[in-house]
């Protein structure tokens, strides 16, 4: 089915859609439904700030730095606190983890413990906030592995193939929420006038043929031979392929979203630019894995250049991973070039 906006069908709110999804999970107690609803609510609250960041004195930096050593924007902190405070007391979660915090986030002792785990990047692309570029929130939901008591780091370090649900919000020309529980990928557009997310992109499938490739070509000299040759292939410079157009926003959610709807490949490969980041810049747990889960259920694929992202066993909360994601055949082509030229 095309990923064009569906404006003629029945009016479906995200609450109705999530409730209908619950029927796919016979054992569902409604906790996942409520958790997804709470994330939609967080998106509305964050969107209300991002669209007037310039006016609400929420622009600019806090002066602090996060675990990644990146300057923390006031909006980062706002988004992080909003998601945590909406979810810490609901009794649906055993533990959380956020890009903005070094360690896991315990559920406060006065609140009940639930059976799900929420990992999130509260505001990805925040370095673009000051330039009015689209930014986003990315989330992963797992079932806890430990049996009782407060959730642990082990509950957070799960493979992407064990995800229960994943999604993102994109705060751009409109605010959208895209999510999957493994039964199709569905997009909802926020009508700020009524404060509702309405189903606008049901059953998203990554279109063929692909239109774009998305990579920061400014780092080309730091890439491996295989990635350099792969990029020439995508540009149609090896005579065997039709060149693609380059689109790179520098905001992962925006770059991924465009390729999801138009067809294409995004990649942030390993590079030698920063010895402290030999595996590239993007994080596995709350960036690559949830987007890989979405790509899979939209007919696409995601790899670290050698293995499926969803098969990778995480070893730490903030570990970085090279990411190639989008149309399956383009990602598999990347693996082919890397296998052939990088050994
Ligand atoms: P570069 C934004 O800071 C981010 O984490 C992702 O959203 C984006 O894909 C990437 O960094 C861009 O990194 O090195 O190309 O500026």
mmCIF file of C-alpha atoms and ligand atoms in Angstrom:
data_model
loop_
_atom_site.group_PDB
_atom_site.id
_atom_site.type_symbol
_atom_site.label_atom_id
_atom_site.label_comp_id
_atom_site.label_asym_id
_atom_site.label_seq_id
_atom_site.Cartn_x
_atom_site.Cartn_y
_atom_site.Cartn_z
ATOM 1 C CA UNK A 1 0.000 0.000 0.000
ATOM 2 C CA UNK A 2 1.239 3.493 -0.774
ATOM 3 C CA UNK A 3 2.483 5.580 2.115
ATOM 4 C CA UNK A 4 0.466 8.530 0.839
ATOM 5 C CA UNK A 5 -1.599 10.329 3.440
ATOM 6 C CA UNK A 6 -4.986 8.632 3.979
ATOM 7 C CA UNK A 7 -7.518 11.475 4.223
ATOM 8 C CA UNK A 8 -10.621 9.728 2.901
ATOM 9 C CA UNK A 9 -11.029 6.689 5.155
ATOM 10 C CA UNK A 10 -12.681 6.484 8.544
ATOM 11 C CA UNK A 11 -11.346 8.782 11.268
ATOM 12 C CA UNK A 12 -9.100 6.741 13.522
ATOM 13 C CA UNK A 13 -7.455 8.279 16.560
ATOM 14 C CA UNK A 14 -4.268 6.765 17.920
ATOM 15 C CA UNK A 15 -6.114 5.626 21.024
ATOM 16 C CA UNK A 16 -8.589 3.650 18.912
ATOM 17 C CA UNK A 17 -5.768 2.207 16.798
ATOM 18 C CA UNK A 18 -3.681 1.151 19.799
ATOM 19 C CA UNK A 19 -6.743 -0.446 21.381
ATOM 20 C CA UNK A 20 -7.427 -2.380 18.149
ATOM 21 C CA UNK A 21 -3.750 -3.475 18.131
ATOM 22 C CA UNK A 22 -4.247 -4.926 21.594
ATOM 23 C CA UNK A 23 -6.352 -7.686 20.035
ATOM 24 C CA UNK A 24 -3.134 -9.044 18.485
ATOM 25 C CA UNK A 25 -1.781 -9.667 21.965
ATOM 26 C CA UNK A 26 -4.224 -12.112 23.643
ATOM 27 C CA UNK A 27 -2.380 -11.935 26.938
ATOM 28 C CA UNK A 28 -2.496 -8.145 26.830
ATOM 29 C CA UNK A 29 -3.651 -6.555 30.048
ATOM 30 C CA UNK A 30 -3.958 -3.110 28.501
ATOM 31 C CA UNK A 31 -0.649 -1.969 29.998
ATOM 32 C CA UNK A 32 1.052 -1.773 26.596
ATOM 33 C CA UNK A 33 -1.938 0.082 25.208
ATOM 34 C CA UNK A 34 -1.758 2.616 28.025
ATOM 35 C CA UNK A 35 2.028 2.898 27.705
ATOM 36 C CA UNK A 36 1.774 3.713 23.996
ATOM 37 C CA UNK A 37 -0.966 6.198 24.763
ATOM 38 C CA UNK A 38 1.231 7.885 27.379
ATOM 39 C CA UNK A 39 4.041 8.179 24.803
ATOM 40 C CA UNK A 40 1.618 9.858 22.407
ATOM 41 C CA UNK A 41 0.704 12.258 25.212
ATOM 42 C CA UNK A 42 4.412 12.947 25.842
ATOM 43 C CA UNK A 43 4.724 13.715 22.144
ATOM 44 C CA UNK A 44 1.925 16.271 22.324
ATOM 45 C CA UNK A 45 3.529 17.976 25.305
ATOM 46 C CA UNK A 46 7.007 18.027 23.736
ATOM 47 C CA UNK A 47 5.562 19.213 20.427
ATOM 48 C CA UNK A 48 3.862 22.096 22.198
ATOM 49 C CA UNK A 49 7.287 23.297 23.314
ATOM 50 C CA UNK A 50 9.307 22.556 20.177
ATOM 51 C CA UNK A 51 6.942 24.571 17.986
ATOM 52 C CA UNK A 52 7.496 27.648 20.092
ATOM 53 C CA UNK A 53 11.024 27.019 21.365
ATOM 54 C CA UNK A 54 12.022 30.430 20.111
ATOM 55 C CA UNK A 55 9.312 32.108 22.170
ATOM 56 C CA UNK A 56 9.182 30.041 25.316
ATOM 57 C CA UNK A 57 12.709 30.876 26.494
ATOM 58 C CA UNK A 58 13.400 27.240 26.044
ATOM 59 C CA UNK A 59 15.887 27.803 23.293
ATOM 60 C CA UNK A 60 19.551 27.486 23.868
ATOM 61 C CA UNK A 61 21.730 25.414 26.139
ATOM 62 C CA UNK A 62 21.566 24.559 29.793
ATOM 63 C CA UNK A 63 25.298 24.890 30.089
ATOM 64 C CA UNK A 64 25.429 21.199 31.021
ATOM 65 C CA UNK A 65 26.696 18.186 29.078
ATOM 66 C CA UNK A 66 25.118 14.731 28.752
ATOM 67 C CA UNK A 67 26.743 11.331 29.036
ATOM 68 C CA UNK A 68 27.738 11.661 25.407
ATOM 69 C CA UNK A 69 29.639 14.836 26.185
ATOM 70 C CA UNK A 70 27.143 16.761 24.043
ATOM 71 C CA UNK A 71 25.897 20.192 25.072
ATOM 72 C CA UNK A 72 22.453 19.729 26.608
ATOM 73 C CA UNK A 73 19.697 21.907 25.197
ATOM 74 C CA UNK A 74 16.909 23.078 27.503
ATOM 75 C CA UNK A 75 14.474 21.225 25.230
ATOM 76 C CA UNK A 76 16.455 17.984 25.729
ATOM 77 C CA UNK A 77 15.951 18.264 29.478
ATOM 78 C CA UNK A 78 12.292 19.172 29.061
ATOM 79 C CA UNK A 79 11.643 16.185 26.779
ATOM 80 C CA UNK A 80 13.575 13.802 29.026
ATOM 81 C CA UNK A 81 11.735 14.919 32.174
ATOM 82 C CA UNK A 82 8.349 14.871 30.419
ATOM 83 C CA UNK A 83 8.732 11.232 29.337
ATOM 84 C CA UNK A 84 10.054 10.136 32.719
ATOM 85 C CA UNK A 85 7.387 11.932 34.753
ATOM 86 C CA UNK A 86 4.566 10.630 32.558
ATOM 87 C CA UNK A 87 5.735 7.056 33.062
ATOM 88 C CA UNK A 88 7.373 6.766 36.497
ATOM 89 C CA UNK A 89 4.152 6.328 38.512
ATOM 90 C CA UNK A 90 1.850 4.333 36.183
ATOM 91 C CA UNK A 91 2.817 0.855 37.374
ATOM 92 C CA UNK A 92 3.485 -0.237 33.798
ATOM 93 C CA UNK A 93 7.277 -0.106 33.845
ATOM 94 C CA UNK A 94 9.989 -1.997 35.713
ATOM 95 C CA UNK A 95 12.774 0.355 34.612
ATOM 96 C CA UNK A 96 13.650 3.066 32.092
ATOM 97 C CA UNK A 97 16.809 4.277 30.363
ATOM 98 C CA UNK A 98 17.420 7.523 28.507
ATOM 99 C CA UNK A 99 20.124 8.925 26.267
ATOM 100 C CA UNK A 100 20.363 11.797 28.735
ATOM 101 C CA UNK A 101 21.370 9.641 31.725
ATOM 102 C CA UNK A 102 24.440 7.481 32.348
ATOM 103 C CA UNK A 103 22.691 4.669 34.180
ATOM 104 C CA UNK A 104 19.256 3.045 34.248
ATOM 105 C CA UNK A 105 16.349 5.076 35.640
ATOM 106 C CA UNK A 106 14.719 3.296 38.584
ATOM 107 C CA UNK A 107 10.999 3.543 39.214
ATOM 108 C CA UNK A 108 10.669 5.659 42.397
ATOM 109 C CA UNK A 109 10.105 3.410 45.428
ATOM 110 C CA UNK A 110 6.675 4.841 46.207
ATOM 111 C CA UNK A 111 5.298 3.679 42.866
ATOM 112 C CA UNK A 112 4.307 0.149 41.675
ATOM 113 C CA UNK A 113 6.569 -1.837 39.372
ATOM 114 C CA UNK A 114 5.261 -3.017 35.990
ATOM 115 C CA UNK A 115 6.268 -5.565 33.367
ATOM 116 C CA UNK A 116 7.618 -3.357 30.589
ATOM 117 C CA UNK A 117 10.929 -1.601 29.937
ATOM 118 C CA UNK A 118 11.099 1.790 28.212
ATOM 119 C CA UNK A 119 14.281 3.040 26.517
ATOM 120 C CA UNK A 120 14.244 6.403 24.827
ATOM 121 C CA UNK A 121 16.142 9.150 23.114
ATOM 122 C CA UNK A 122 14.038 12.055 24.333
ATOM 123 C CA UNK A 123 15.033 14.548 21.682
ATOM 124 C CA UNK A 124 17.266 13.281 18.911
ATOM 125 C CA UNK A 125 18.827 15.832 16.619
ATOM 126 C CA UNK A 126 18.636 18.513 19.279
ATOM 127 C CA UNK A 127 21.755 20.204 17.914
ATOM 128 C CA UNK A 128 19.377 21.326 15.140
ATOM 129 C CA UNK A 129 16.795 22.936 17.446
ATOM 130 C CA UNK A 130 18.271 26.414 17.076
ATOM 131 C CA UNK A 131 17.982 26.164 13.285
ATOM 132 C CA UNK A 132 14.344 25.062 13.177
ATOM 133 C CA UNK A 133 15.225 21.689 11.672
ATOM 134 C CA UNK A 134 12.926 18.702 12.353
ATOM 135 C CA UNK A 135 13.871 16.740 15.477
ATOM 136 C CA UNK A 136 12.427 13.655 17.107
ATOM 137 C CA UNK A 137 11.843 11.312 20.027
ATOM 138 C CA UNK A 138 12.675 7.604 19.606
ATOM 139 C CA UNK A 139 11.420 4.840 21.922
ATOM 140 C CA UNK A 140 11.817 1.096 22.465
ATOM 141 C CA UNK A 141 9.535 -1.093 24.579
ATOM 142 C CA UNK A 142 10.576 -4.532 25.874
ATOM 143 C CA UNK A 143 8.991 -6.987 28.280
ATOM 144 C CA UNK A 144 11.159 -7.260 31.414
ATOM 145 C CA UNK A 145 13.360 -10.385 31.603
ATOM 146 C CA UNK A 146 13.817 -10.469 35.386
ATOM 147 C CA UNK A 147 10.881 -11.873 37.295
ATOM 148 C CA UNK A 148 10.282 -9.493 40.182
ATOM 149 C CA UNK A 149 11.472 -6.422 41.995
ATOM 150 C CA UNK A 150 12.897 -3.281 40.410
ATOM 151 C CA UNK A 151 14.016 -3.660 36.808
ATOM 152 C CA UNK A 152 17.739 -4.037 36.164
ATOM 153 C CA UNK A 153 20.370 -3.245 33.536
ATOM 154 C CA UNK A 154 19.808 -6.794 32.220
ATOM 155 C CA UNK A 155 16.193 -5.839 31.492
ATOM 156 C CA UNK A 156 17.477 -2.973 29.336
ATOM 157 C CA UNK A 157 20.198 -4.845 27.443
ATOM 158 C CA UNK A 158 17.933 -6.849 25.137
ATOM 159 C CA UNK A 159 18.280 -7.621 21.415
ATOM 160 C CA UNK A 160 16.144 -5.612 19.006
ATOM 161 C CA UNK A 161 14.515 -8.842 17.832
ATOM 162 C CA UNK A 162 12.894 -9.059 21.283
ATOM 163 C CA UNK A 163 11.221 -5.670 21.015
ATOM 164 C CA UNK A 164 7.510 -5.590 21.874
ATOM 165 C CA UNK A 165 6.986 -2.171 20.279
ATOM 166 C CA UNK A 166 9.040 0.702 18.881
ATOM 167 C CA UNK A 167 8.305 4.107 17.462
ATOM 168 C CA UNK A 168 9.264 7.698 17.049
ATOM 169 C CA UNK A 169 7.756 11.163 17.074
ATOM 170 C CA UNK A 170 8.931 13.706 14.543
ATOM 171 C CA UNK A 171 8.463 17.392 15.305
ATOM 172 C CA UNK A 172 8.564 19.044 11.905
ATOM 173 C CA UNK A 173 6.171 20.803 9.508
ATOM 174 C CA UNK A 174 3.653 18.659 11.375
ATOM 175 C CA UNK A 175 4.034 16.414 14.400
ATOM 176 C CA UNK A 176 3.770 12.725 13.580
ATOM 177 C CA UNK A 177 3.935 9.552 15.609
ATOM 178 C CA UNK A 178 5.024 6.369 13.803
ATOM 179 C CA UNK A 179 4.947 3.040 15.649
ATOM 180 C CA UNK A 180 4.775 -0.714 15.282
ATOM 181 C CA UNK A 181 3.989 -3.596 17.636
ATOM 182 C CA UNK A 182 5.044 -6.011 14.911
ATOM 183 C CA UNK A 183 1.767 -5.831 12.996
ATOM 184 C CA UNK A 184 2.521 -3.227 10.372
ATOM 185 C CA UNK A 185 3.933 0.278 10.730
ATOM 186 C CA UNK A 186 1.398 3.054 11.190
ATOM 187 C CA UNK A 187 1.727 6.846 11.099
ATOM 188 C CA UNK A 188 -0.435 9.388 12.904
ATOM 189 C CA UNK A 189 -0.491 13.132 12.368
ATOM 190 C CA UNK A 190 -1.249 15.513 15.226
ATOM 191 C CA UNK A 191 -4.094 17.937 14.719
ATOM 192 C CA UNK A 192 -3.002 20.614 17.175
ATOM 193 C CA UNK A 193 -6.431 22.210 16.958
ATOM 194 C CA UNK A 194 -8.054 19.276 18.744
ATOM 195 C CA UNK A 195 -4.913 17.777 20.303
ATOM 196 C CA UNK A 196 -5.479 14.390 18.665
ATOM 197 C CA UNK A 197 -3.221 12.119 16.621
ATOM 198 C CA UNK A 198 -5.223 10.850 13.614
ATOM 199 C CA UNK A 199 -4.238 7.845 11.482
ATOM 200 C CA UNK A 200 -2.766 9.384 8.332
ATOM 201 C CA UNK A 201 -0.327 6.699 7.085
ATOM 202 C CA UNK A 202 -1.734 3.185 7.676
ATOM 203 C CA UNK A 203 0.433 0.145 6.911
ATOM 204 C CA UNK A 204 3.538 2.034 5.793
ATOM 205 C CA UNK A 205 5.742 0.035 3.408
ATOM 206 C CA UNK A 206 9.103 1.345 2.185
ATOM 207 C CA UNK A 207 8.470 2.044 -1.525
ATOM 208 C CA UNK A 208 10.420 0.592 -4.421
ATOM 209 C CA UNK A 209 12.380 1.821 -6.265
ATOM 210 C CA UNK A 210 14.323 3.883 -3.710
ATOM 211 C CA UNK A 211 14.828 7.597 -4.339
ATOM 212 C CA UNK A 212 17.490 8.787 -1.897
ATOM 213 C CA UNK A 213 20.669 7.979 -0.093
ATOM 214 C CA UNK A 214 21.399 9.821 3.160
ATOM 215 C CA UNK A 215 24.906 10.119 4.590
ATOM 216 C CA UNK A 216 27.224 12.885 5.776
ATOM 217 C CA UNK A 217 29.584 12.967 2.799
ATOM 218 C CA UNK A 218 31.769 15.414 4.669
ATOM 219 C CA UNK A 219 33.270 12.399 6.433
ATOM 220 C CA UNK A 220 33.984 10.431 3.236
ATOM 221 C CA UNK A 221 37.741 10.519 3.790
ATOM 222 C CA UNK A 222 37.274 8.742 7.131
ATOM 223 C CA UNK A 223 35.319 5.784 5.680
ATOM 224 C CA UNK A 224 36.548 2.291 4.867
ATOM 225 C CA UNK A 225 37.227 1.249 1.262
ATOM 226 C CA UNK A 226 33.999 -0.759 1.215
ATOM 227 C CA UNK A 227 31.843 2.195 2.324
ATOM 228 C CA UNK A 228 33.561 4.540 -0.152
ATOM 229 C CA UNK A 229 32.871 2.108 -3.004
ATOM 230 C CA UNK A 230 29.302 1.567 -1.774
ATOM 231 C CA UNK A 231 28.729 5.323 -1.922
ATOM 232 C CA UNK A 232 30.072 5.456 -5.501
ATOM 233 C CA UNK A 233 27.620 2.641 -6.341
ATOM 234 C CA UNK A 234 24.692 4.620 -4.859
ATOM 235 C CA UNK A 235 25.786 7.627 -6.927
ATOM 236 C CA UNK A 236 25.670 5.525 -10.098
ATOM 237 C CA UNK A 237 29.386 6.133 -10.653
ATOM 238 C CA UNK A 238 30.280 2.488 -11.190
ATOM 239 C CA UNK A 239 28.251 2.130 -14.346
ATOM 240 C CA UNK A 240 26.124 -0.660 -12.892
ATOM 241 C CA UNK A 241 23.465 1.348 -11.162
ATOM 242 C CA UNK A 242 21.171 4.327 -11.565
ATOM 243 C CA UNK A 243 22.339 7.143 -9.277
ATOM 244 C CA UNK A 244 20.187 8.168 -6.319
ATOM 245 C CA UNK A 245 19.666 11.722 -5.048
ATOM 246 C CA UNK A 246 21.438 12.732 -1.851
ATOM 247 C CA UNK A 247 19.299 14.033 0.990
ATOM 248 C CA UNK A 248 20.916 14.533 4.392
ATOM 249 C CA UNK A 249 19.317 16.605 7.159
ATOM 250 C CA UNK A 250 21.612 15.576 10.008
ATOM 251 C CA UNK A 251 18.638 14.660 12.185
ATOM 252 C CA UNK A 252 18.273 10.879 12.345
ATOM 253 C CA UNK A 253 14.498 10.765 12.781
ATOM 254 C CA UNK A 254 13.934 13.187 9.886
ATOM 255 C CA UNK A 255 16.356 11.347 7.598
ATOM 256 C CA UNK A 256 14.857 7.971 8.510
ATOM 257 C CA UNK A 257 11.260 9.215 8.141
ATOM 258 C CA UNK A 258 11.865 10.557 4.643
ATOM 259 C CA UNK A 259 13.412 7.278 3.493
ATOM 260 C CA UNK A 260 10.610 5.275 5.140
ATOM 261 C CA UNK A 261 8.007 7.153 3.096
ATOM 262 C CA UNK A 262 9.950 7.735 -0.135
ATOM 263 C CA UNK A 263 12.329 4.771 -0.333
ATOM 264 C CA UNK A 264 16.043 5.072 0.258
ATOM 265 C CA UNK A 265 18.943 4.202 2.509
ATOM 266 C CA UNK A 266 20.382 6.100 5.469
ATOM 267 C CA UNK A 267 23.795 5.225 6.774
ATOM 268 C CA UNK A 268 26.115 6.442 9.495
ATOM 269 C CA UNK A 269 29.103 4.118 9.057
ATOM 270 C CA UNK A 270 32.055 3.479 11.298
ATOM 271 C CA UNK A 271 34.735 6.085 10.606
ATOM 272 C CA UNK A 272 38.207 7.088 11.759
ATOM 273 C CA UNK A 273 37.189 10.707 12.454
ATOM 274 C CA UNK A 274 37.030 10.316 16.238
ATOM 275 C CA UNK A 275 39.116 7.505 17.790
ATOM 276 C CA UNK A 276 36.738 7.515 20.772
ATOM 277 C CA UNK A 277 33.879 6.590 18.425
ATOM 278 C CA UNK A 278 35.238 3.810 16.167
ATOM 279 C CA UNK A 279 31.710 2.497 15.546
ATOM 280 C CA UNK A 280 30.213 5.783 14.357
ATOM 281 C CA UNK A 281 27.985 8.113 16.318
ATOM 282 C CA UNK A 282 24.581 6.436 16.629
ATOM 283 C CA UNK A 283 23.495 4.404 19.615
ATOM 284 C CA UNK A 284 22.193 0.834 19.394
ATOM 285 C CA UNK A 285 19.580 0.638 22.131
ATOM 286 C CA UNK A 286 17.482 3.761 21.586
ATOM 287 C CA UNK A 287 18.298 4.756 18.022
ATOM 288 C CA UNK A 288 19.403 1.906 15.720
ATOM 289 C CA UNK A 289 17.381 -0.960 17.237
ATOM 290 C CA UNK A 290 13.947 0.723 17.411
ATOM 291 C CA UNK A 291 14.326 2.146 13.892
ATOM 292 C CA UNK A 292 15.527 -1.275 12.665
ATOM 293 C CA UNK A 293 12.367 -2.837 14.151
ATOM 294 C CA UNK A 294 10.242 -0.276 12.311
ATOM 295 C CA UNK A 295 12.188 -0.750 9.061
ATOM 296 C CA UNK A 296 11.717 -4.535 9.278
ATOM 297 C CA UNK A 297 7.947 -4.247 9.711
ATOM 298 C CA UNK A 298 7.797 -1.799 6.808
ATOM 299 C CA UNK A 299 9.523 -4.330 4.523
ATOM 300 C CA UNK A 300 13.022 -2.897 4.944
ATOM 301 C CA UNK A 301 16.192 -3.949 6.747
ATOM 302 C CA UNK A 302 18.928 -2.558 9.007
ATOM 303 C CA UNK A 303 22.513 -3.716 9.458
ATOM 304 C CA UNK A 304 25.728 -2.636 11.150
ATOM 305 C CA UNK A 305 27.371 -3.411 7.815
ATOM 306 C CA UNK A 306 27.916 -7.080 8.662
ATOM 307 C CA UNK A 307 25.010 -8.291 10.804
ATOM 308 C CA UNK A 308 21.312 -7.456 11.261
ATOM 309 C CA UNK A 309 20.926 -4.705 13.876
ATOM 310 C CA UNK A 310 18.095 -6.690 15.456
ATOM 311 C CA UNK A 311 20.432 -9.634 16.161
ATOM 312 C CA UNK A 312 23.054 -7.613 18.055
ATOM 313 C CA UNK A 313 23.424 -8.458 21.756
ATOM 314 C CA UNK A 314 23.828 -5.112 23.603
ATOM 315 C CA UNK A 315 26.683 -4.937 26.099
ATOM 316 C CA UNK A 316 26.128 -1.408 27.429
ATOM 317 C CA UNK A 317 23.347 1.195 27.510
ATOM 318 C CA UNK A 318 25.040 3.786 25.319
ATOM 319 C CA UNK A 319 27.038 1.619 22.964
ATOM 320 C CA UNK A 320 27.408 2.975 19.469
ATOM 321 C CA UNK A 321 26.953 1.006 16.281
ATOM 322 C CA UNK A 322 27.398 1.640 12.550
ATOM 323 C CA UNK A 323 23.954 1.857 10.935
ATOM 324 C CA UNK A 324 22.743 1.133 7.390
ATOM 325 C CA UNK A 325 18.924 1.239 7.234
ATOM 326 C CA UNK A 326 16.157 1.429 4.612
ATOM 327 C CA UNK A 327 15.357 -0.520 1.431
ATOM 328 C CA UNK A 328 16.475 -4.106 2.004
ATOM 329 C CA UNK A 329 18.425 -4.522 -1.254
ATOM 330 C CA UNK A 330 20.370 -1.285 -0.705
ATOM 331 C CA UNK A 331 21.341 -2.309 2.837
ATOM 332 C CA UNK A 332 22.336 -5.788 1.659
ATOM 333 C CA UNK A 333 24.445 -4.097 -1.052
ATOM 334 C CA UNK A 334 26.307 -2.228 1.699
ATOM 335 C CA UNK A 335 27.043 -5.551 3.422
ATOM 336 C CA UNK A 336 28.297 -6.907 0.074
ATOM 337 C CA UNK A 337 30.741 -4.029 -0.495
ATOM 338 C CA UNK A 338 31.987 -4.190 3.110
ATOM 339 C CA UNK A 339 32.463 -7.972 2.884
ATOM 340 C CA UNK A 340 34.295 -7.653 -0.421
ATOM 341 C CA UNK A 341 36.573 -4.676 0.337
ATOM 342 C CA UNK A 342 36.885 -4.526 4.107
ATOM 343 C CA UNK A 343 37.292 -8.220 4.807
HETATM 344 P P1 LIG B 1 26.632 14.296 11.954
HETATM 345 C C1 LIG B 1 22.042 14.404 15.740
HETATM 346 O O1 LIG B 1 23.023 15.064 16.521
HETATM 347 C C2 LIG B 1 22.499 12.975 15.539
HETATM 348 O O2 LIG B 1 22.674 12.325 16.749
HETATM 349 C C3 LIG B 1 21.500 12.228 14.667
HETATM 350 O O3 LIG B 1 20.207 12.702 14.824
HETATM 351 C C4 LIG B 1 22.027 12.472 13.275
HETATM 352 O O4 LIG B 1 21.717 11.419 12.368
HETATM 353 C C5 LIG B 1 23.538 12.540 13.508
HETATM 354 O O5 LIG B 1 23.740 12.980 14.838
HETATM 355 C C6 LIG B 1 24.209 13.537 12.563
HETATM 356 O O6 LIG B 1 25.590 13.464 12.848
HETATM 357 O O7 LIG B 1 27.975 13.787 12.415
HETATM 358 O O8 LIG B 1 26.353 13.955 10.508
HETATM 359 O O9 LIG B 1 26.371 15.738 12.270
#
